Structure formats: C-alpha cells, structure tokens
C-alpha cells in the first residue's frame, strides 16, 4: 500500500513538473514552499530562492503591493482568488501573469495552505492594449476636426447634453466666429495658406477662452464657441470682446481678422440651436439674447 501511494505521489509530482502552467503551493502560514519546473524555468531561479516571499522579488514594483494584498486578504478568509500582475522572466522581461489560487485541505478538513496556477497572458494584454488605443483613436477622430484639432459638430451635440438642461444653473454664451475674407485667401494664396489660417485661428480661439470652454469648427471657416457657467450677459460680452481683440493672424503680409457674434441665455431655459442661431444673427448686427 505504501509503495502504491508513493508511486501515485511520484506520478503527481511528475505531472505537475511537466505541466506548462506555472504552479505553486503554500503552507498554512501563507509562505510559498513549492514550485513546479515550469515556474522555475520561467523565473530562472531555484526553488530555494523562490520559497517564502522570494517570488515577490520578481513581481513588478507597481504591482507588488496590490498582489500581496490580494493574496493576504484571500488567505485570511480561505477564499479562492484571481489576480493579474507582471512577473519577471529569466531574461528580466516582465510578463503579464494570470494567477488563480485556492485553499487546500487534508482528509479531515484541516487547512493546509494554497495551491495556485499561473498563465502567461501577455499576448492577451497586448491585444487588449492595441484595441483600447484603436478605440481611443476612433473616438478622437469621431469628435475632433482633423485639420485644426478642435472639436467638431458631433462633439458639440454630445457636449450640449451636459451644458443645457432644466436642472442646470448659470448662463451659457455661444459665440459664432467667421474668418474675414477667407475665400479671397484661398483664391489668391492657395488652400495651403488657407489651412494655416484655420489652424492659427483655432489656436488663438483656444488661447482666448477659459478651461472648460469648447471650441468647435462648425464648417468651412466658421467656428462656434460654447462658454458655460457664466453669471449673466456681462460675462458673455466680456468673452466676446476678448475673442475679437485676440483672434487675428499675420500671414503672407496680411492681417487676417474675424467677425464674432454672441448670444447668451440661462442654461436651464436655453437650447444650443437657439443660441447658435442667435450668435449667427448677431454677426450681421442683430444682437440677440435668449
């Protein structure tokens, strides 16, 4: 019987060593005591070096506290756990590891410690990072004007949902900005110079506004500025004056200026469409407050 049990134990140990996953086991005090061959080859260290908390030396410094805390909290409750962290390979490169651990017990129910299985999931993380970056790029492209880098109409509509509404306080100013003589610039100096004018005007508008204000390329040479959180009409007038004074471009021995219309109203009772229409009308001398 003892020979049979010994052979079974040897077979289990051989299976564990041959398993491609990284396997580990701890004692009832939480100290790691055994690692399979795959773990030791991955780490390039001996079992003596990894025992206790020696394995933690290979965990990325940014992940170490979280990793140890997750393990300790699960260990205190004798709960299974699952966590991801970066572990240094034998060549020093940190690889993402999925570590799944659970308690083990003897035949009488006595707690013996933990056994864990680890998988290298670096490729999955790389794919997820690439997908996330792609999604961010697509989102940025969907809401940003490619030439000037400011917002586009899509983002304007989306942002308006948090700027206007019956539960909101304060006033909102909308400025409609048109570049003076832009068609002549394109016709006489070329579209390349026209693009430079658009870019420089966008930069000047951004510099003229407060953090949180929105600059939108509305179409062609037209920009819409949205300025929420104002105290009243006076603030709207002040912003419009500042934009008129600061937004100009010196290019090809020309001084390019802009015409600015403004409309403003309470955020609780105004709408984006009404203020845009009012600001557009104001450019033609029809001052409009909603």
GROMACS .gro file of C-alpha atoms in nm:
model
  290
    1UNK     CA    1   0.000   0.000   0.000
    2UNK     CA    2   0.281   0.240   0.088
    3UNK     CA    3   0.455   0.159  -0.239
    4UNK     CA    4   0.134   0.229  -0.431
    5UNK     CA    5   0.086   0.563  -0.256
    6UNK     CA    6   0.449   0.654  -0.319
    7UNK     CA    7   0.415   0.574  -0.687
    8UNK     CA    8   0.097   0.783  -0.709
    9UNK     CA    9   0.271   1.072  -0.537
   10UNK     CA   10   0.569   1.048  -0.770
   11UNK     CA   11   0.336   1.042  -1.070
   12UNK     CA   12   0.152   1.350  -0.947
   13UNK     CA   13   0.480   1.534  -0.890
   14UNK     CA   14   0.597   1.439  -1.240
   15UNK     CA   15   0.268   1.561  -1.388
   16UNK     CA   16   0.297   1.890  -1.201
   17UNK     CA   17   0.655   1.942  -1.321
   18UNK     CA   18   0.558   1.864  -1.680
   19UNK     CA   19   0.257   2.096  -1.677
   20UNK     CA   20   0.315   2.404  -1.898
   21UNK     CA   21   0.136   2.631  -1.649
   22UNK     CA   22   0.334   2.783  -1.363
   23UNK     CA   23   0.229   2.601  -1.045
   24UNK     CA   24   0.298   2.692  -0.684
   25UNK     CA   25   0.191   2.581  -0.337
   26UNK     CA   26   0.199   2.748   0.003
   27UNK     CA   27   0.187   2.624   0.361
   28UNK     CA   28  -0.079   2.707   0.619
   29UNK     CA   29   0.113   3.020   0.719
   30UNK     CA   30   0.099   3.165   0.370
   31UNK     CA   31   0.463   3.106   0.278
   32UNK     CA   32   0.522   2.957  -0.067
   33UNK     CA   33   0.701   2.623  -0.037
   34UNK     CA   34   0.688   2.451  -0.376
   35UNK     CA   35   0.708   2.550  -0.744
   36UNK     CA   36   0.695   2.327  -1.049
   37UNK     CA   37   0.965   2.308  -1.315
   38UNK     CA   38   0.776   2.545  -1.548
   39UNK     CA   39   0.777   2.816  -1.282
   40UNK     CA   40   1.145   2.774  -1.201
   41UNK     CA   41   1.245   2.773  -1.570
   42UNK     CA   42   1.031   3.081  -1.634
   43UNK     CA   43   1.194   3.264  -1.344
   44UNK     CA   44   1.545   3.128  -1.392
   45UNK     CA   45   1.578   3.075  -1.018
   46UNK     CA   46   1.599   2.784  -0.776
   47UNK     CA   47   1.316   2.667  -0.555
   48UNK     CA   48   1.517   2.787  -0.255
   49UNK     CA   49   1.531   3.140  -0.398
   50UNK     CA   50   1.156   3.146  -0.466
   51UNK     CA   51   1.039   2.999  -0.137
   52UNK     CA   52   0.881   3.213   0.133
   53UNK     CA   53   0.828   3.551  -0.027
   54UNK     CA   54   1.127   3.524  -0.260
   55UNK     CA   55   0.891   3.501  -0.559
   56UNK     CA   56   0.767   3.853  -0.479
   57UNK     CA   57   1.107   3.988  -0.584
   58UNK     CA   58   1.006   3.911  -0.943
   59UNK     CA   59   0.673   4.096  -0.928
   60UNK     CA   60   0.680   4.438  -1.093
   61UNK     CA   61   0.718   4.711  -0.828
   62UNK     CA   62   0.398   4.880  -0.945
   63UNK     CA   63   0.201   4.557  -0.890
   64UNK     CA   64   0.370   4.423  -0.577
   65UNK     CA   65   0.158   4.583  -0.303
   66UNK     CA   66  -0.169   4.502  -0.482
   67UNK     CA   67  -0.056   4.147  -0.548
   68UNK     CA   68   0.043   4.083  -0.186
   69UNK     CA   69  -0.274   4.247  -0.053
   70UNK     CA   70  -0.499   4.035  -0.278
   71UNK     CA   71  -0.320   3.719  -0.168
   72UNK     CA   72  -0.326   3.807   0.203
   73UNK     CA   73  -0.696   3.902   0.205
   74UNK     CA   74  -0.797   3.579   0.030
   75UNK     CA   75  -0.569   3.373   0.254
   76UNK     CA   76  -0.724   3.516   0.572
   77UNK     CA   77  -1.071   3.412   0.451
   78UNK     CA   78  -0.956   3.086   0.288
   79UNK     CA   79  -1.118   3.212  -0.033
   80UNK     CA   80  -1.018   3.144  -0.391
   81UNK     CA   81  -0.868   3.442  -0.573
   82UNK     CA   82  -0.779   3.553  -0.922
   83UNK     CA   83  -0.538   3.836  -0.999
   84UNK     CA   84  -0.317   3.970  -1.275
   85UNK     CA   85   0.032   4.107  -1.227
   86UNK     CA   86   0.363   4.139  -1.409
   87UNK     CA   87   0.629   3.883  -1.323
   88UNK     CA   88   0.994   3.898  -1.431
   89UNK     CA   89   1.101   3.622  -1.666
   90UNK     CA   90   1.454   3.476  -1.655
   91UNK     CA   91   1.569   3.735  -1.913
   92UNK     CA   92   1.440   4.021  -1.698
   93UNK     CA   93   1.137   4.097  -1.914
   94UNK     CA   94   0.815   4.140  -1.718
   95UNK     CA   95   0.529   3.928  -1.848
   96UNK     CA   96   0.162   3.957  -1.754
   97UNK     CA   97   0.051   3.664  -1.538
   98UNK     CA   98  -0.299   3.543  -1.451
   99UNK     CA   99  -0.270   3.379  -1.106
  100UNK     CA  100  -0.561   3.162  -0.984
  101UNK     CA  101  -0.527   3.027  -0.630
  102UNK     CA  102  -0.742   2.828  -0.393
  103UNK     CA  103  -0.719   2.668  -0.048
  104UNK     CA  104  -0.628   2.301   0.001
  105UNK     CA  105  -0.732   2.077   0.288
  106UNK     CA  106  -0.643   1.736   0.431
  107UNK     CA  107  -0.887   1.446   0.459
  108UNK     CA  108  -1.018   1.572   0.792
  109UNK     CA  109  -1.081   1.924   0.663
  110UNK     CA  110  -0.769   2.079   0.811
  111UNK     CA  111  -0.637   2.380   0.620
  112UNK     CA  112  -0.303   2.307   0.457
  113UNK     CA  113  -0.240   2.623   0.258
  114UNK     CA  114  -0.292   2.722  -0.104
  115UNK     CA  115  -0.219   2.587  -0.447
  116UNK     CA  116  -0.205   2.818  -0.748
  117UNK     CA  117  -0.194   2.801  -1.125
  118UNK     CA  118  -0.042   3.083  -1.332
  119UNK     CA  119  -0.073   3.153  -1.703
  120UNK     CA  120   0.129   3.393  -1.920
  121UNK     CA  121  -0.137   3.628  -2.067
  122UNK     CA  122   0.096   3.890  -2.211
  123UNK     CA  123  -0.033   3.836  -2.566
  124UNK     CA  124  -0.390   3.894  -2.449
  125UNK     CA  125  -0.287   4.215  -2.273
  126UNK     CA  126  -0.108   4.332  -2.587
  127UNK     CA  127  -0.418   4.271  -2.797
  128UNK     CA  128  -0.637   4.449  -2.541
  129UNK     CA  129  -0.399   4.747  -2.529
  130UNK     CA  130  -0.398   4.773  -2.908
  131UNK     CA  131  -0.778   4.752  -2.917
  132UNK     CA  132  -0.811   5.018  -2.646
  133UNK     CA  133  -0.572   5.250  -2.830
  134UNK     CA  134  -0.764   5.192  -3.152
  135UNK     CA  135  -1.092   5.272  -2.980
  136UNK     CA  136  -0.945   5.591  -2.836
  137UNK     CA  137  -0.815   5.695  -3.176
  138UNK     CA  138  -1.152   5.627  -3.337
  139UNK     CA  139  -1.330   5.822  -3.065
  140UNK     CA  140  -1.089   6.114  -3.104
  141UNK     CA  141  -1.129   6.110  -3.482
  142UNK     CA  142  -1.507   6.094  -3.449
  143UNK     CA  143  -1.520   6.404  -3.229
  144UNK     CA  144  -1.222   6.610  -3.349
  145UNK     CA  145  -1.167   6.823  -3.657
  146UNK     CA  146  -0.871   6.666  -3.835
  147UNK     CA  147  -0.722   6.993  -3.962
  148UNK     CA  148  -0.740   7.215  -3.653
  149UNK     CA  149  -0.757   6.963  -3.368
  150UNK     CA  150  -1.057   7.135  -3.207
  151UNK     CA  151  -1.396   6.971  -3.155
  152UNK     CA  152  -1.634   6.901  -3.440
  153UNK     CA  153  -2.013   6.921  -3.460
  154UNK     CA  154  -2.054   6.567  -3.331
  155UNK     CA  155  -1.878   6.654  -3.006
  156UNK     CA  156  -2.071   6.982  -2.985
  157UNK     CA  157  -2.401   6.791  -2.986
  158UNK     CA  158  -2.273   6.544  -2.733
  159UNK     CA  159  -2.138   6.812  -2.500
  160UNK     CA  160  -2.456   7.018  -2.518
  161UNK     CA  161  -2.639   6.749  -2.321
  162UNK     CA  162  -2.438   6.840  -2.011
  163UNK     CA  163  -2.439   7.216  -2.077
  164UNK     CA  164  -2.812   7.278  -2.121
  165UNK     CA  165  -3.095   7.142  -1.906
  166UNK     CA  166  -3.364   7.243  -1.656
  167UNK     CA  167  -3.152   7.128  -1.362
  168UNK     CA  168  -2.854   7.348  -1.456
  169UNK     CA  169  -2.778   7.694  -1.324
  170UNK     CA  170  -2.587   7.989  -1.463
  171UNK     CA  171  -2.575   8.131  -1.812
  172UNK     CA  172  -2.425   7.995  -2.133
  173UNK     CA  173  -2.272   8.208  -2.407
  174UNK     CA  174  -2.241   8.087  -2.765
  175UNK     CA  175  -2.009   8.278  -2.999
  176UNK     CA  176  -2.020   8.241  -3.376
  177UNK     CA  177  -1.683   8.323  -3.535
  178UNK     CA  178  -1.626   8.379  -3.905
  179UNK     CA  179  -1.286   8.447  -4.067
  180UNK     CA  180  -1.290   8.771  -4.264
  181UNK     CA  181  -1.205   8.741  -4.633
  182UNK     CA  182  -1.128   8.370  -4.615
  183UNK     CA  183  -1.241   8.296  -4.971
  184UNK     CA  184  -1.001   8.556  -5.107
  185UNK     CA  185  -0.716   8.400  -4.908
  186UNK     CA  186  -0.786   8.061  -5.064
  187UNK     CA  187  -0.827   8.207  -5.412
  188UNK     CA  188  -0.520   8.432  -5.404
  189UNK     CA  189  -0.277   8.246  -5.176
  190UNK     CA  190  -0.390   7.889  -5.213
  191UNK     CA  191  -0.560   7.633  -4.992
  192UNK     CA  192  -0.235   7.551  -4.813
  193UNK     CA  193  -0.220   7.904  -4.673
  194UNK     CA  194  -0.592   7.883  -4.601
  195UNK     CA  195  -0.533   7.572  -4.392
  196UNK     CA  196  -0.262   7.754  -4.197
  197UNK     CA  197  -0.504   8.038  -4.126
  198UNK     CA  198  -0.765   7.794  -3.997
  199UNK     CA  199  -0.512   7.627  -3.770
  200UNK     CA  200  -0.379   7.955  -3.631
  201UNK     CA  201  -0.727   8.094  -3.574
  202UNK     CA  202  -0.824   7.776  -3.386
  203UNK     CA  203  -0.514   7.814  -3.165
  204UNK     CA  204  -0.595   8.180  -3.098
  205UNK     CA  205  -0.953   8.093  -3.002
  206UNK     CA  206  -0.834   7.825  -2.762
  207UNK     CA  207  -0.594   8.074  -2.602
  208UNK     CA  208  -0.870   8.332  -2.560
  209UNK     CA  209  -1.109   8.110  -2.365
  210UNK     CA  210  -1.125   7.960  -2.019
  211UNK     CA  211  -1.053   7.596  -1.932
  212UNK     CA  212  -1.376   7.408  -1.989
  213UNK     CA  213  -1.497   7.627  -2.274
  214UNK     CA  214  -1.549   7.449  -2.604
  215UNK     CA  215  -1.409   7.548  -2.944
  216UNK     CA  216  -1.581   7.383  -3.241
  217UNK     CA  217  -1.502   7.402  -3.609
  218UNK     CA  218  -1.857   7.439  -3.731
  219UNK     CA  219  -1.784   7.422  -4.102
  220UNK     CA  220  -1.557   7.588  -4.359
  221UNK     CA  221  -1.415   7.899  -4.193
  222UNK     CA  222  -1.678   7.913  -3.919
  223UNK     CA  223  -1.620   7.832  -3.553
  224UNK     CA  224  -1.864   7.806  -3.264
  225UNK     CA  225  -1.752   7.869  -2.907
  226UNK     CA  226  -1.957   7.749  -2.610
  227UNK     CA  227  -1.889   7.907  -2.271
  228UNK     CA  228  -2.099   7.771  -1.981
  229UNK     CA  229  -2.112   7.873  -1.615
  230UNK     CA  230  -2.147   8.248  -1.664
  231UNK     CA  231  -2.307   8.492  -1.422
  232UNK     CA  232  -2.503   8.677  -1.690
  233UNK     CA  233  -2.493   8.882  -2.008
  234UNK     CA  234  -2.198   9.088  -1.891
  235UNK     CA  235  -1.973   8.783  -1.884
  236UNK     CA  236  -2.081   8.693  -2.237
  237UNK     CA  237  -1.996   9.042  -2.361
  238UNK     CA  238  -1.656   9.029  -2.192
  239UNK     CA  239  -1.567   8.696  -2.354
  240UNK     CA  240  -1.680   8.820  -2.696
  241UNK     CA  241  -1.467   9.133  -2.662
  242UNK     CA  242  -1.164   8.930  -2.564
  243UNK     CA  243  -1.208   8.694  -2.859
  244UNK     CA  244  -1.245   8.984  -3.104
  245UNK     CA  245  -0.930   9.151  -2.971
  246UNK     CA  246  -0.708   8.844  -2.960
  247UNK     CA  247  -0.811   8.644  -3.264
  248UNK     CA  248  -0.611   8.750  -3.567
  249UNK     CA  249  -0.343   8.600  -3.789
  250UNK     CA  250  -0.042   8.763  -3.957
  251UNK     CA  251   0.036   8.565  -4.274
  252UNK     CA  252   0.181   8.650  -4.615
  253UNK     CA  253   0.197   9.020  -4.516
  254UNK     CA  254  -0.175   9.013  -4.438
  255UNK     CA  255  -0.353   9.062  -4.110
  256UNK     CA  256  -0.649   8.825  -4.103
  257UNK     CA  257  -0.923   8.913  -3.854
  258UNK     CA  258  -1.253   8.756  -3.752
  259UNK     CA  259  -1.611   8.868  -3.704
  260UNK     CA  260  -1.775   8.749  -3.383
  261UNK     CA  261  -2.143   8.719  -3.298
  262UNK     CA  262  -2.266   8.634  -2.949
  263UNK     CA  263  -2.584   8.507  -2.790
  264UNK     CA  264  -2.638   8.408  -2.429
  265UNK     CA  265  -2.909   8.280  -2.201
  266UNK     CA  266  -2.979   8.074  -1.887
  267UNK     CA  267  -2.864   7.715  -1.916
  268UNK     CA  268  -3.193   7.597  -1.770
  269UNK     CA  269  -3.413   7.751  -2.038
  270UNK     CA  270  -3.191   7.791  -2.344
  271UNK     CA  271  -3.105   7.547  -2.620
  272UNK     CA  272  -2.793   7.505  -2.827
  273UNK     CA  273  -2.978   7.556  -3.154
  274UNK     CA  274  -3.139   7.881  -3.037
  275UNK     CA  275  -2.810   8.028  -2.917
  276UNK     CA  276  -2.620   7.925  -3.231
  277UNK     CA  277  -2.889   8.087  -3.443
  278UNK     CA  278  -2.878   8.398  -3.225
  279UNK     CA  279  -2.498   8.424  -3.240
  280UNK     CA  280  -2.505   8.376  -3.617
  281UNK     CA  281  -2.760   8.655  -3.648
  282UNK     CA  282  -2.553   8.880  -3.424
  283UNK     CA  283  -2.267   8.866  -3.675
  284UNK     CA  284  -2.494   9.063  -3.908
  285UNK     CA  285  -2.574   9.325  -3.648
  286UNK     CA  286  -2.878   9.160  -3.491
  287UNK     CA  287  -2.777   9.143  -3.126
  288UNK     CA  288  -2.969   8.858  -2.967
  289UNK     CA  289  -3.011   8.741  -2.609
  290UNK     CA  290  -3.242   8.449  -2.540
   0.00000   0.00000   0.00000
